[in-house]
Coordinates of C-alpha atoms in Angstrom, one line a residue:
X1 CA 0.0 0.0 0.0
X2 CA 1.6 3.4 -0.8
X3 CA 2.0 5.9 1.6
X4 CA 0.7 9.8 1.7
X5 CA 1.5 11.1 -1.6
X6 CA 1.3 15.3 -1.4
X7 CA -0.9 16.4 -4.0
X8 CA -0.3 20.3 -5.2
X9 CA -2.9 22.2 -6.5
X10 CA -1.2 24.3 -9.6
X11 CA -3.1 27.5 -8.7
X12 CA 0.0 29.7 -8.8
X13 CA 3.3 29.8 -10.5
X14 CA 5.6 29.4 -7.0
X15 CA 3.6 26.4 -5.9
X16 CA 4.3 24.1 -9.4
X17 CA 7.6 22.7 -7.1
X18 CA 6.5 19.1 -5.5
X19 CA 7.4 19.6 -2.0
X20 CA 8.9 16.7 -1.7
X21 CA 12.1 18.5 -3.6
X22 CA 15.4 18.4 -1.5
X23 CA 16.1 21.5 -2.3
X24 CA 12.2 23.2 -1.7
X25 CA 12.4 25.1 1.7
X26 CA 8.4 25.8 1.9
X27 CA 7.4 22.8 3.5
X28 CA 9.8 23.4 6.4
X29 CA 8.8 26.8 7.3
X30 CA 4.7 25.4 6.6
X31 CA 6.0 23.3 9.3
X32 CA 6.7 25.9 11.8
X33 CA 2.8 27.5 10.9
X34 CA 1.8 24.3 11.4
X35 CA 4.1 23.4 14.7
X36 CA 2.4 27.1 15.4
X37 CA -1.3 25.8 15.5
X38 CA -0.9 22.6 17.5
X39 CA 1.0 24.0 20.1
X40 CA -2.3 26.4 20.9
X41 CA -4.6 24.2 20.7
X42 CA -2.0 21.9 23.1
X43 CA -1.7 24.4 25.6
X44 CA -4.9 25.9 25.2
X45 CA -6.0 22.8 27.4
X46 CA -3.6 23.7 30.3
X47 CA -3.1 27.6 29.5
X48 CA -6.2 28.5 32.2
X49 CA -5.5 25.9 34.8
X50 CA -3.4 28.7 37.0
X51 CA -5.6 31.6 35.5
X52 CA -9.3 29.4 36.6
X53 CA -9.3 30.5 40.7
X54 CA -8.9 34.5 39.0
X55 CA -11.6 34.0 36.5
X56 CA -13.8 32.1 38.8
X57 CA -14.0 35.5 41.2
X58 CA -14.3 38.0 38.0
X59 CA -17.6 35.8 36.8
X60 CA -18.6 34.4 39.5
X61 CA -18.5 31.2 38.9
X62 CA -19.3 28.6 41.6
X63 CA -17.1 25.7 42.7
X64 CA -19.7 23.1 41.4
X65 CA -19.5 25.0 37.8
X66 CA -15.8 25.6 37.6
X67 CA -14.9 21.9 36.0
X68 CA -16.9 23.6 33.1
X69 CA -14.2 25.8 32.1
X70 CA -11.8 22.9 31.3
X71 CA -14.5 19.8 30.2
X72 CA -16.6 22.2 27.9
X73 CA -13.1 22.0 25.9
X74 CA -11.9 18.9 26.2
X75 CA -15.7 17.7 25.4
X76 CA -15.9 19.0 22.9
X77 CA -12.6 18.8 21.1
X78 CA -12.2 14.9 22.0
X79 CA -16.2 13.9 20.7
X80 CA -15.7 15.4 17.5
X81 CA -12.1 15.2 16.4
X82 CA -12.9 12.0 14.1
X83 CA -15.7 14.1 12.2
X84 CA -13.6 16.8 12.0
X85 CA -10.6 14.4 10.6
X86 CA -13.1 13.1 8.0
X87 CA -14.3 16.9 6.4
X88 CA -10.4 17.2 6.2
X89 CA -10.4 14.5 4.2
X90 CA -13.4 15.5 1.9
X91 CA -13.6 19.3 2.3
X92 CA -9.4 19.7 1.7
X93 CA -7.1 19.6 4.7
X94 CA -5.4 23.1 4.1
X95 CA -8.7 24.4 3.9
X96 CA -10.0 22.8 7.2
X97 CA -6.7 24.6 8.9
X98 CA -7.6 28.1 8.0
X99 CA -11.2 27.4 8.8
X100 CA -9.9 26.3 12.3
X101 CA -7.8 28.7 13.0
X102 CA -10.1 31.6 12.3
X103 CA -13.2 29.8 14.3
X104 CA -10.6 29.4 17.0
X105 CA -9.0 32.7 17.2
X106 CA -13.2 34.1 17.2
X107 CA -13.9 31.7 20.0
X108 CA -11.1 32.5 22.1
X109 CA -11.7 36.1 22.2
X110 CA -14.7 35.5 23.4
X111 CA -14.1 33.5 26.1
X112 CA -11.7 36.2 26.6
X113 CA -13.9 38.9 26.9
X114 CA -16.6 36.3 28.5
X115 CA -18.9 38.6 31.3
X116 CA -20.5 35.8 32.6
X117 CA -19.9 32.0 33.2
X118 CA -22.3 31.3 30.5
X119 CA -20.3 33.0 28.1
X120 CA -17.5 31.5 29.5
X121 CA -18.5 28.7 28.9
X122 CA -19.8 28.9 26.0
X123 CA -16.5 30.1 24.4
X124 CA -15.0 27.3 25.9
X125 CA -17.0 25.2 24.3
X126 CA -16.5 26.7 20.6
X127 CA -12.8 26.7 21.1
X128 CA -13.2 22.7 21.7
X129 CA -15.7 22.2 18.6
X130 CA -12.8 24.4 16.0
X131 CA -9.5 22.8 17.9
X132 CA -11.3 19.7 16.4
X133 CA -11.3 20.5 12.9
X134 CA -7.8 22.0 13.2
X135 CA -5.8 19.4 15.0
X136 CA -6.3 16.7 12.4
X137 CA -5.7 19.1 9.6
X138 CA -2.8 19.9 11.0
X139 CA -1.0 16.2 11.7
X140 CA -2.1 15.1 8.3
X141 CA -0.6 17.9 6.2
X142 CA 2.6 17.0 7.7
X143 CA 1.6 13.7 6.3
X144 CA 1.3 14.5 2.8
X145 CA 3.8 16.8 2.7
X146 CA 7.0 14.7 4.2
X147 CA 7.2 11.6 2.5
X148 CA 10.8 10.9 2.4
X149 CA 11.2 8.8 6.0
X150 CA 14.2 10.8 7.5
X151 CA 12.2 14.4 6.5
X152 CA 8.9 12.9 8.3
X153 CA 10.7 12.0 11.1
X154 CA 12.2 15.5 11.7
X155 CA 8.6 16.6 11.0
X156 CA 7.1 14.1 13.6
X157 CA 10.2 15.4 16.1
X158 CA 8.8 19.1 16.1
X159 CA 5.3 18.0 15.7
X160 CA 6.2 15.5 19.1
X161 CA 7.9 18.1 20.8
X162 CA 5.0 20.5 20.7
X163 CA 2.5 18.2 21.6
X164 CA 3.8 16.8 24.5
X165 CA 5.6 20.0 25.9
X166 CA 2.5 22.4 24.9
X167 CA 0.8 21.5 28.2
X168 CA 4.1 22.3 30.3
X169 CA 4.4 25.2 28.2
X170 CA 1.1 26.0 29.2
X171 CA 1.3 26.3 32.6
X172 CA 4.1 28.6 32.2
X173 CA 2.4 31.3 29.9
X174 CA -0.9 30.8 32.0
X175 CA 1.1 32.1 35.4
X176 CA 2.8 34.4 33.4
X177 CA 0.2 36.2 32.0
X178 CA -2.0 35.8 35.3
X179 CA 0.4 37.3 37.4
X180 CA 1.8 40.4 35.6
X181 CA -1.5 40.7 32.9
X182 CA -5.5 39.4 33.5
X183 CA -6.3 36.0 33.0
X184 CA -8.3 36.7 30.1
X185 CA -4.8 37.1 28.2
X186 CA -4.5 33.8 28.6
X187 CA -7.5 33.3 26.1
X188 CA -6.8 36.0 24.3
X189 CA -3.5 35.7 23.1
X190 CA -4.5 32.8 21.2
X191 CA -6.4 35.3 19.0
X192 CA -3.7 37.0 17.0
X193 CA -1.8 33.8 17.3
X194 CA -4.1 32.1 15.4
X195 CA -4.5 35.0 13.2
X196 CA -0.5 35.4 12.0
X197 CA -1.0 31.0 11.6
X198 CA -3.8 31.6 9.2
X199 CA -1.6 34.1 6.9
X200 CA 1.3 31.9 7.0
X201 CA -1.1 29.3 6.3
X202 CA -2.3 31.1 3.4
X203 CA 1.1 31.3 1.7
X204 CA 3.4 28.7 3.0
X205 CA 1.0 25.7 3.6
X206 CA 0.2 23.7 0.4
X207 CA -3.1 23.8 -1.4
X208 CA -4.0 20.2 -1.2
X209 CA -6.8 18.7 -3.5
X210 CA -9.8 16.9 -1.1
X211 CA -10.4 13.4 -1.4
X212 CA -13.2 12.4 -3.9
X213 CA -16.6 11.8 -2.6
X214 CA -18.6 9.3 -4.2
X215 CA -20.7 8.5 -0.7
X216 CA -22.2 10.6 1.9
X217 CA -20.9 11.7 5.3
X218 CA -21.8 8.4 7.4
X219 CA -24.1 10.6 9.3
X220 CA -25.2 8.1 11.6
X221 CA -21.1 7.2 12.7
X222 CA -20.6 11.0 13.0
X223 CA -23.3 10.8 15.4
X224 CA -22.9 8.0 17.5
X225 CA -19.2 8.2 17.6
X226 CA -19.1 12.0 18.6
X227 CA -22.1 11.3 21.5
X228 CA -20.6 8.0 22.3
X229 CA -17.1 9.9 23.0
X230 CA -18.8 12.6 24.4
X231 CA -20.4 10.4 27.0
X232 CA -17.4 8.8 28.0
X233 CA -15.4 11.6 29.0
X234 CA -17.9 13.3 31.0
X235 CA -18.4 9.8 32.7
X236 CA -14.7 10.1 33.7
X237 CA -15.2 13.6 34.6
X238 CA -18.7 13.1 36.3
X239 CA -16.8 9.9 38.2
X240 CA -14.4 12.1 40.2
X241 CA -17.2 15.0 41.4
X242 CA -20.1 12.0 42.2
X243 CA -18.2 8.9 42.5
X244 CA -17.8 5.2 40.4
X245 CA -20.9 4.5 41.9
X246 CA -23.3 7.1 41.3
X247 CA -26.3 6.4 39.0
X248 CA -25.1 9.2 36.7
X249 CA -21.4 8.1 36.3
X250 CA -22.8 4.7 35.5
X251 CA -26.0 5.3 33.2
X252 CA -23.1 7.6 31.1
X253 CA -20.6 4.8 31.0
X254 CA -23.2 2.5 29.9
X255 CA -24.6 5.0 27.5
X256 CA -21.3 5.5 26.0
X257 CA -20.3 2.1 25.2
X258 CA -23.1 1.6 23.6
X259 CA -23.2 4.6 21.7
X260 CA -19.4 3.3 20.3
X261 CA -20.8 -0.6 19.7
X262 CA -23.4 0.6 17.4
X263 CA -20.8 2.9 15.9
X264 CA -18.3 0.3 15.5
X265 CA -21.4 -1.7 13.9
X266 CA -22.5 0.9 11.8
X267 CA -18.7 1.3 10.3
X268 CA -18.6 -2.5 9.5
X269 CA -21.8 -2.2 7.4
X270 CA -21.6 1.1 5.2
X271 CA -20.1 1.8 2.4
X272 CA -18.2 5.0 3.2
X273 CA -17.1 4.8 6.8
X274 CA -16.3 7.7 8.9
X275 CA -14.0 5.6 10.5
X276 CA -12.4 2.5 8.1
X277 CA -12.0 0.1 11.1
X278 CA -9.0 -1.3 8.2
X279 CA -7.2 1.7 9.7
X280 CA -7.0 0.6 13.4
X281 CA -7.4 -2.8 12.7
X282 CA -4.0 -3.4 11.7
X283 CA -1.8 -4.9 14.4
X284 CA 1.1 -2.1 14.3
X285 CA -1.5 0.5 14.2
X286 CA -3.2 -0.3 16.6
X287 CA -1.3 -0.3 19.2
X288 CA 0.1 3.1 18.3
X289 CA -3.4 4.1 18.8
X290 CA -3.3 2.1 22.0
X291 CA 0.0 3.7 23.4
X292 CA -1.1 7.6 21.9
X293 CA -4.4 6.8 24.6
X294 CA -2.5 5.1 27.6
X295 CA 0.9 7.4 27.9
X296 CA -1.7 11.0 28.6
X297 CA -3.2 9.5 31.0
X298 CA 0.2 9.3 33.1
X299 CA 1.0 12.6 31.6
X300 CA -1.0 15.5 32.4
X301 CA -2.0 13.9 35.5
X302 CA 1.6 14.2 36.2
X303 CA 1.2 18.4 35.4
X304 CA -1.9 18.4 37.2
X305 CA -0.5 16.9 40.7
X306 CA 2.8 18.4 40.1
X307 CA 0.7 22.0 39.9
X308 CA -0.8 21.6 43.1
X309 CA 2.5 20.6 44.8
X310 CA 4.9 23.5 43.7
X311 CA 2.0 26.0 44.6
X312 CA 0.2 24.7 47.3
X313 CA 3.1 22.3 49.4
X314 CA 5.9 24.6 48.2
X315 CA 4.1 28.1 48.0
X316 CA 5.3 28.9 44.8
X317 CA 3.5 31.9 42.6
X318 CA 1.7 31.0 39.5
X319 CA 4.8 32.3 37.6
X320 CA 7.5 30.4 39.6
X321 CA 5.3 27.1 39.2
X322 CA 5.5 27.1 35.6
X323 CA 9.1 28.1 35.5
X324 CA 9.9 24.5 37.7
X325 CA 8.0 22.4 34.5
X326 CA 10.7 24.6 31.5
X327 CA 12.8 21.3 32.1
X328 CA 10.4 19.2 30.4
X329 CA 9.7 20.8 27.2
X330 CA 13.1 21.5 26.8
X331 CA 14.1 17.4 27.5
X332 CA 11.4 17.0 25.3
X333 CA 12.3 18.7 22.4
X334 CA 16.1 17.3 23.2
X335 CA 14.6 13.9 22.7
X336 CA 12.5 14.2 19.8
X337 CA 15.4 15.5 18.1
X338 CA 17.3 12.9 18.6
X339 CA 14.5 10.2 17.9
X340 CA 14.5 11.9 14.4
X341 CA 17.9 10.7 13.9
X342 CA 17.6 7.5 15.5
X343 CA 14.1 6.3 13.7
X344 CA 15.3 5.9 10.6
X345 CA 18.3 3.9 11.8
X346 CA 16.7 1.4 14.4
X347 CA 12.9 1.3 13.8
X348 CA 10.3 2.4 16.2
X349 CA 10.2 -0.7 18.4
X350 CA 13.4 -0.1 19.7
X351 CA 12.7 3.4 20.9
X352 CA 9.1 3.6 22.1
X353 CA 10.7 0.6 24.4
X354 CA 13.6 2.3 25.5
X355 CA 11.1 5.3 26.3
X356 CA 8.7 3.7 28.2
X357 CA 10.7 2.2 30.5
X358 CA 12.8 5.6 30.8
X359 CA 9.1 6.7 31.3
X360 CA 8.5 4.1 34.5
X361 CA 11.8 4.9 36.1
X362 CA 10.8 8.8 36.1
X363 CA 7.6 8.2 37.9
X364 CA 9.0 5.5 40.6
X365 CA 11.3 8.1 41.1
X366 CA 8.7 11.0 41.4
X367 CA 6.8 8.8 43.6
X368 CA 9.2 8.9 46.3
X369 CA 8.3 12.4 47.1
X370 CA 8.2 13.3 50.5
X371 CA 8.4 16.5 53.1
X372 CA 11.6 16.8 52.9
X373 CA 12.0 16.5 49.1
X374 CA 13.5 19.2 47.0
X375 CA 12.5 20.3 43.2
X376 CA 16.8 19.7 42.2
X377 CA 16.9 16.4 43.8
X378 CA 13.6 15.3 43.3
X379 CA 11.5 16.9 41.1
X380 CA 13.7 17.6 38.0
X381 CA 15.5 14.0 37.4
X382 CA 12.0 13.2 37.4
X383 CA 11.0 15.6 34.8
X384 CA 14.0 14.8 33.0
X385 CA 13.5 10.7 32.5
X386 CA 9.9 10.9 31.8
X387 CA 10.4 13.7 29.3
X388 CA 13.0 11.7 27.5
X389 CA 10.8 9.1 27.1
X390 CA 8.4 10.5 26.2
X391 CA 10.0 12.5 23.2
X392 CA 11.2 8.8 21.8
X393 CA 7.6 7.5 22.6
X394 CA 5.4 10.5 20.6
X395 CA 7.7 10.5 17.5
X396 CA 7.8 6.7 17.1
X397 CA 4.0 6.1 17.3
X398 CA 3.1 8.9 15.4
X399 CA 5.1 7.3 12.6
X400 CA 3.8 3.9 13.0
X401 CA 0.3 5.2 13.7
X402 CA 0.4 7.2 10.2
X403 CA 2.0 4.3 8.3
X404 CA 0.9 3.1 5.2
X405 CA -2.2 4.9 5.5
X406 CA -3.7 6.1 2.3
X407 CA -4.1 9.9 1.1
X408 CA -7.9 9.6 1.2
X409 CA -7.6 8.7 4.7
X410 CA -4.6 10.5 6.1
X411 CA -7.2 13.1 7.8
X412 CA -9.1 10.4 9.9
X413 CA -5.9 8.8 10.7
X414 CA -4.7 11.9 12.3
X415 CA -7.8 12.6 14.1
X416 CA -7.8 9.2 15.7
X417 CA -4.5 10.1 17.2
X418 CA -5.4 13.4 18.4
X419 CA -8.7 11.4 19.2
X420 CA -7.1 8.7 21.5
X421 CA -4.6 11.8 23.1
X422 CA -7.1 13.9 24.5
X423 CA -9.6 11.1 25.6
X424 CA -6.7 9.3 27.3
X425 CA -5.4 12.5 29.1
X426 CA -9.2 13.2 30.1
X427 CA -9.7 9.7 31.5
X428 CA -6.4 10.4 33.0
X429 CA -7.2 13.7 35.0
X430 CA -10.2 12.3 36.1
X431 CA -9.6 9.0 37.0
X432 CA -6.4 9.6 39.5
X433 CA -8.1 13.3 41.0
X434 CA -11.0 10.8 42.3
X435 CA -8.1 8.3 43.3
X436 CA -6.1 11.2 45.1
X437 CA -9.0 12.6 46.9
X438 CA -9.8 8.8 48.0
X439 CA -6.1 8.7 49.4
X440 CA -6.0 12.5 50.7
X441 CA -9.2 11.5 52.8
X442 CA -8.0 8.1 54.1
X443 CA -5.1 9.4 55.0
X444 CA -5.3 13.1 56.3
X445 CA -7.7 11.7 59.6
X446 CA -6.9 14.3 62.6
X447 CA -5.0 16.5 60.2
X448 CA -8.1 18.1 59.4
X449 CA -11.0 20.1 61.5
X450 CA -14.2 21.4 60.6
X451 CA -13.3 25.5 60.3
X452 CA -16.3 28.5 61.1
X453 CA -18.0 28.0 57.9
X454 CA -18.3 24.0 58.6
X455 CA -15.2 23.3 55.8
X456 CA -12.7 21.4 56.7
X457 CA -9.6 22.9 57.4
X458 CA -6.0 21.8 58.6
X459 CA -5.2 21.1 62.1
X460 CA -2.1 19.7 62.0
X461 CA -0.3 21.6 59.3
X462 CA 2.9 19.0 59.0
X463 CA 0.2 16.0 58.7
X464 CA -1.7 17.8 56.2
X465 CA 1.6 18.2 54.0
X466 CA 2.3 14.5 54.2
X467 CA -1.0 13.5 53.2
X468 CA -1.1 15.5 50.6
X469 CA 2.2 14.6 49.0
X470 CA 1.5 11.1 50.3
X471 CA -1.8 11.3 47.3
X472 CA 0.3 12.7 44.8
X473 CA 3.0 9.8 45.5
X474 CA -0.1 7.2 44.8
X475 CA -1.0 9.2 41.7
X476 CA 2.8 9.1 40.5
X477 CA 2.5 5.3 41.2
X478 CA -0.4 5.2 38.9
X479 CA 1.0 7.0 36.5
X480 CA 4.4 4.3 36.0
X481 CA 1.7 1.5 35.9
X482 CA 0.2 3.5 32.6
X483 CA 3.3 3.6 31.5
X484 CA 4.3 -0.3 32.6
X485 CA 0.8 -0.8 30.4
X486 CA 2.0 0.9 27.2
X487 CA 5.8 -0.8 27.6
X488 CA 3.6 -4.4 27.6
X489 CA 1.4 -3.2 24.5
X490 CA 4.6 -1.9 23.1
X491 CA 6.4 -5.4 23.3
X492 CA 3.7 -7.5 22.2
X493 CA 1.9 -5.1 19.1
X494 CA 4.5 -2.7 17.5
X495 CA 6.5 -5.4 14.9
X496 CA 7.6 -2.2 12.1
X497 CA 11.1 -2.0 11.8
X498 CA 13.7 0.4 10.0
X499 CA 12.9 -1.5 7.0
X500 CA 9.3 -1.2 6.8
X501 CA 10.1 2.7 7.1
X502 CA 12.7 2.5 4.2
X503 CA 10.0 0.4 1.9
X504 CA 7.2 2.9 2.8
X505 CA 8.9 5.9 1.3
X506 CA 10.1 3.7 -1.5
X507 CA 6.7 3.4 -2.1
X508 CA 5.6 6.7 -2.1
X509 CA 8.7 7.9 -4.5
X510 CA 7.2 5.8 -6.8
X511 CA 3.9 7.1 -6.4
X512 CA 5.0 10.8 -7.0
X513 CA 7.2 9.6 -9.7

C-alpha cells in the first residue's frame, strides 16, 4: 500500500515545485505554521489551569461550575475530532486549517472577553468544537507533505515536541500572563496567534486537493461516535465529582459504550465509513493508537498533581510554578530531536521501548516524594526521565500510527491520534483526581477540622503536607503503571522495523514519480 503522496494544487506559479524537492524550503517553514497551531490548541487545554481561581472570582462562577471551564473544551474537542478528521479528508485539509484557525481565534476572544460563566462557557466550548477540525488538519498535512522517512521523522520530532511540551508550556504562559497581565490574556492571546498561523497558512502551507466523494458523510457514525465519545469523558469527569458509583457516572458509561458498539457496527456495514476500522485494525497500528491513549493518562496527570504541589506544598506563585515544569519541554524537544535521527536507523520498536521504561523509572522516582523533598533532587531527574521518554515514545507512534495509510484517509488517521490523546489525558485527570481525593481522605484523619463555615480545614499543618504529598506519590505510582501498560502493548503489538520505514517511502517515491 503506498503511503501519503502530497498532491499540489497548480493554482500559482511558485507552488508548481513538488514539496517533496530536497532542495524546496516551503514545506519546512509550513511546518513551523503548522508546529504554530498545534501548540495552541495543546496548551490551550492547560493555559487557564493557573488563571481558573482568577476567573472564577471575575464571573462568578461557583465551585460546582468551575470543571466547566476545562471539560466544555476537552468535550468537545475529543467527541468530534474523528468528524472533524473526515471533512479534512473530503472538504481539503489546508482548507479545514484556516477554517480552524479563524473559528478558534473568534472563540477564544470570546471566552476572553466572557462577562458571565455562561459565556464563559460557552466560548470554551466553541474553542473545543474548531481545535477539532484544526488538530487533524494539522497532523495530516505534515503527512502529505514529508514523505521521504528521515524528513517525516524530523517533522514528527517538532510536531512530538510541541505536543507533549505544549501542556508544560502552558502552565508557564498561563502564570505568566495571570500574574503580571488578566487572565483573560490567557485566552486572548490565542487570538492574534491564530491569526498570524492563518496568513502563514495562506502562503506557506500547500493547497491540497480533497479526497473524492462518491458517498455521503456516514451521518449516523458522526453521530454515534461524537455522542458516544462525548459520553465517555464526561463519565470520567462526572466519576471524580459524584463517584464510580453514582447512578449518573454509571447510566453515562453505559450509555457511552453503547453509543461506540453501534458505531463500530454501523462502520462494519456502510459503504463509506467515517472511520475504516482497516485503519485501526491493523496490528502495528493499533497499538500506536493504544500507546497515543494510555501514555496521557500518566501525563498530564503528572502536570496536574505536580501543579498543586509546587504552589500549594511549596508556595510557589503561579509564575515560579510554571518556571519549575521549563525542564520538560526543553528534554522534550532534546529527545524528539534525537529520535528523528535514531528512527530511521533502528525502527520504532526499539525506541518507544527504551522510552517507556525511561518513562517508569521517572515516575518511581517521582513517587518517592516526601516532606523533605526538594525540586533539584527530586522533582527535575523526574521531569528529566519521563520527558525523555516520552519524546522517543510520541515521534515513534506517530510514525507507526500514520504508516501506510492512504491519502484519502490521512485526515481520519490523524484525528484518531489526536482522538485517543485527548480522551486518554481526560480519563487520566479524572480517573487519578478521584483516586487522590480517595487517598487525601483516608489518610489526612486528625489532620483536618471542621473551620467556622463547617469546611474542613488543617489542624495539623505537618500532617496535612504528608497526606497531601502522600496522594500525589499514589498518583505518581499510577502514572508508571500507565506507563508499565504501554511498555507491555509496546512489546507485544508494534512489529515495524527500519525497514518497513525504508519500503514505505520507497513506495511513495514511486507514487510521485
Amino acid at each position: 500500500m503506498a503511503s501519503p503522496q502530497t498532491v499540489i494544487a497548480q493554482d500559482s506559479p511558485d507552488r508548481d515545485t513538488a514539496p517533496t524537492s530536497t532542495g524546496d524550503s516551503r514545506r519546512w517553514w509550513a511546518l513551523g505554521i503548522i508546529a504554530l497551531a498545534q501548540l495552541m490548541v495543546v496548551l490551550d487545554a492547560s493555559i487557564i489551569t493557573i488563571a481558573l481561581p482568577y476567573a472564577q472570582v471575575d464571573l462568578d462562577i461557583s465551585d460546582a461550575n468551575r470543571q466547566w471551564a476545562l471539560t466544555a473544551y476537552t468535550l468537545l474537542f475529543g467527541g468530534l475530532l474523528l468528524l472533524g478528521g473526515r471533512m479534512a479528508d473530503y472538504l481539503g485539509r489546508r482548507r479545514m486549517f484556516l477554517i480552524g484557525l479563524a473559528g478558534f481565534a473568534a472563540s477564544s476572544a470570546m471566552a476572553g472577553f466572557a462577562w458571565d460563566q455562561m459565556s464563559f462557557f460557552a466560548g470554551r466550548a466553541l474553542q473545543g468544537v474548531f481545535a477539532a477540525m484544526l488538530a487533524p488538519a494539522a497532523l495530516s498535512l505534515i503527512t502529505v507533505t514529508f514523505t521521504e522517512h528521515r524528513e517525516r521523522a524530523r517533522a514528527f520530532a517538532v510536531y512530538a515536541a510541541v505536543s507533549g511540551g505544549g501542556a508544560a508550556i502552558g502552565l508557564i504562559a498561563g502564570g505568566a500572563l495571570t500574574e503580571y497581565m488578566s487572565w483573560r490574556w490567557t485566552l486572548l492571546v490565542n487570538t492574534p496567534i491564530a491569526i498570524i498561523a492563518a496568513i502563514g497558512g495562506l502562503w506557506l502551507v500547500i493547497k491540497d486537493i480533497p479526497t473524492k466523494r462518491t458517498g455521503g458523510y456516514d451521518i449516523p457514525g458522526a453521530v454515534t461516535v461524537t455522542l458516544g465519545l462525548i459520553s465517555i469523558v464526561y463519565a470520567f469527569t462526572k466519576a471524580a465529582e459524584s463517584g464510580w458509583g453514582a447512578a449518573s457516572t454509571i447510566m453515562l458509561f453505559v450509555a457511552g459504550a453503547a453509543l461506540l458498539a453501534a458505531f463500530v457496527a454501523i462502520e462494519l456495514r456502510t459503504t463509506h465509513p467515517l472511520l475504516p476500522l482497516r485503519i485501526p485494525g491493523e496490528l502495528n497500528r493499533g497499538g500506536a493508537y493504544l500507546v497515543a491513549f494510555i501514555i496521557p493518562t500518566a501525563m498530564f496527570a503528572m502536570f496536574l498533581f505536580l501543579s498543586y504541589y509546587f504552589q500549594n506544598t511549596l508556595g510557589e506563585t503561579p509564575l515560579r510554578a510554571g518556571i519549575l515544569f521549563l525542564p520538560f519541554p526543553i528534554a522534550l524537544i532534546v529527545s524528539a530531536a534525537s529520535a528523528s535521527s535514531l528512527l530511521p536507523r533502528f525502527g520504532p520498536r526499539p525506541l518507544m521501548i527504551a522510552g517507556t521504561i525511561s518513562g517508569v523509572l521517572g515516575y518511581l522516582y517521582l513517587a518517592q516524594l516526601d516532606s523533605d523533598s526538594t525540586w533539584l533532587a527530586h522533582v527535575l531527574p523526574s521531569e528529566l526521565l519521563i520527558a525523555l521518554g516520552m519524546g522517543l515514545v510520541f515521534v515513534s507512534m506517530q510514525a507507526v500510527a500514520l504508516h501506510q495509510i492512504d491519502e484519502k484517509d490521512s485526515g481520519v488517521a490523524s484525528a484518531l491520534v489526536n482522538t485517543a490523546q485527548q480522551v486518554g489525558g481526560s480519563v487520566g485527570v479524572a480517573l487519578l483526581s478521584t483516586i487522590v481525593a480517595q487517598v487525601f481522605s483516608n489518610s489526612s484523619g486528625s489532620a483536618m477540622t471542621a473551620g467556622a463555615d463547617g469546611e474542613p480545614v488543617p489542624a495539623d499543618p505537618a500532617a496535612f503536607m504528608a497526606a497531601s504529598i502522600h496522594s500525589y506519590d499514589v498518583a505518581f505510582y499510577w502514572g508508571a503503571g500507565f506507563m508499565a501498560l504501554a511498555l507491555a502493548v509496546t512489546v507485544f503489538m508494534i512489529r515495524m522495523n527500519r525497514h518497513a520505514l525504508g519500503d514505505e517511502t520507497q513506495n511513495a517515491a514511486h507514487v510521485a514519480a
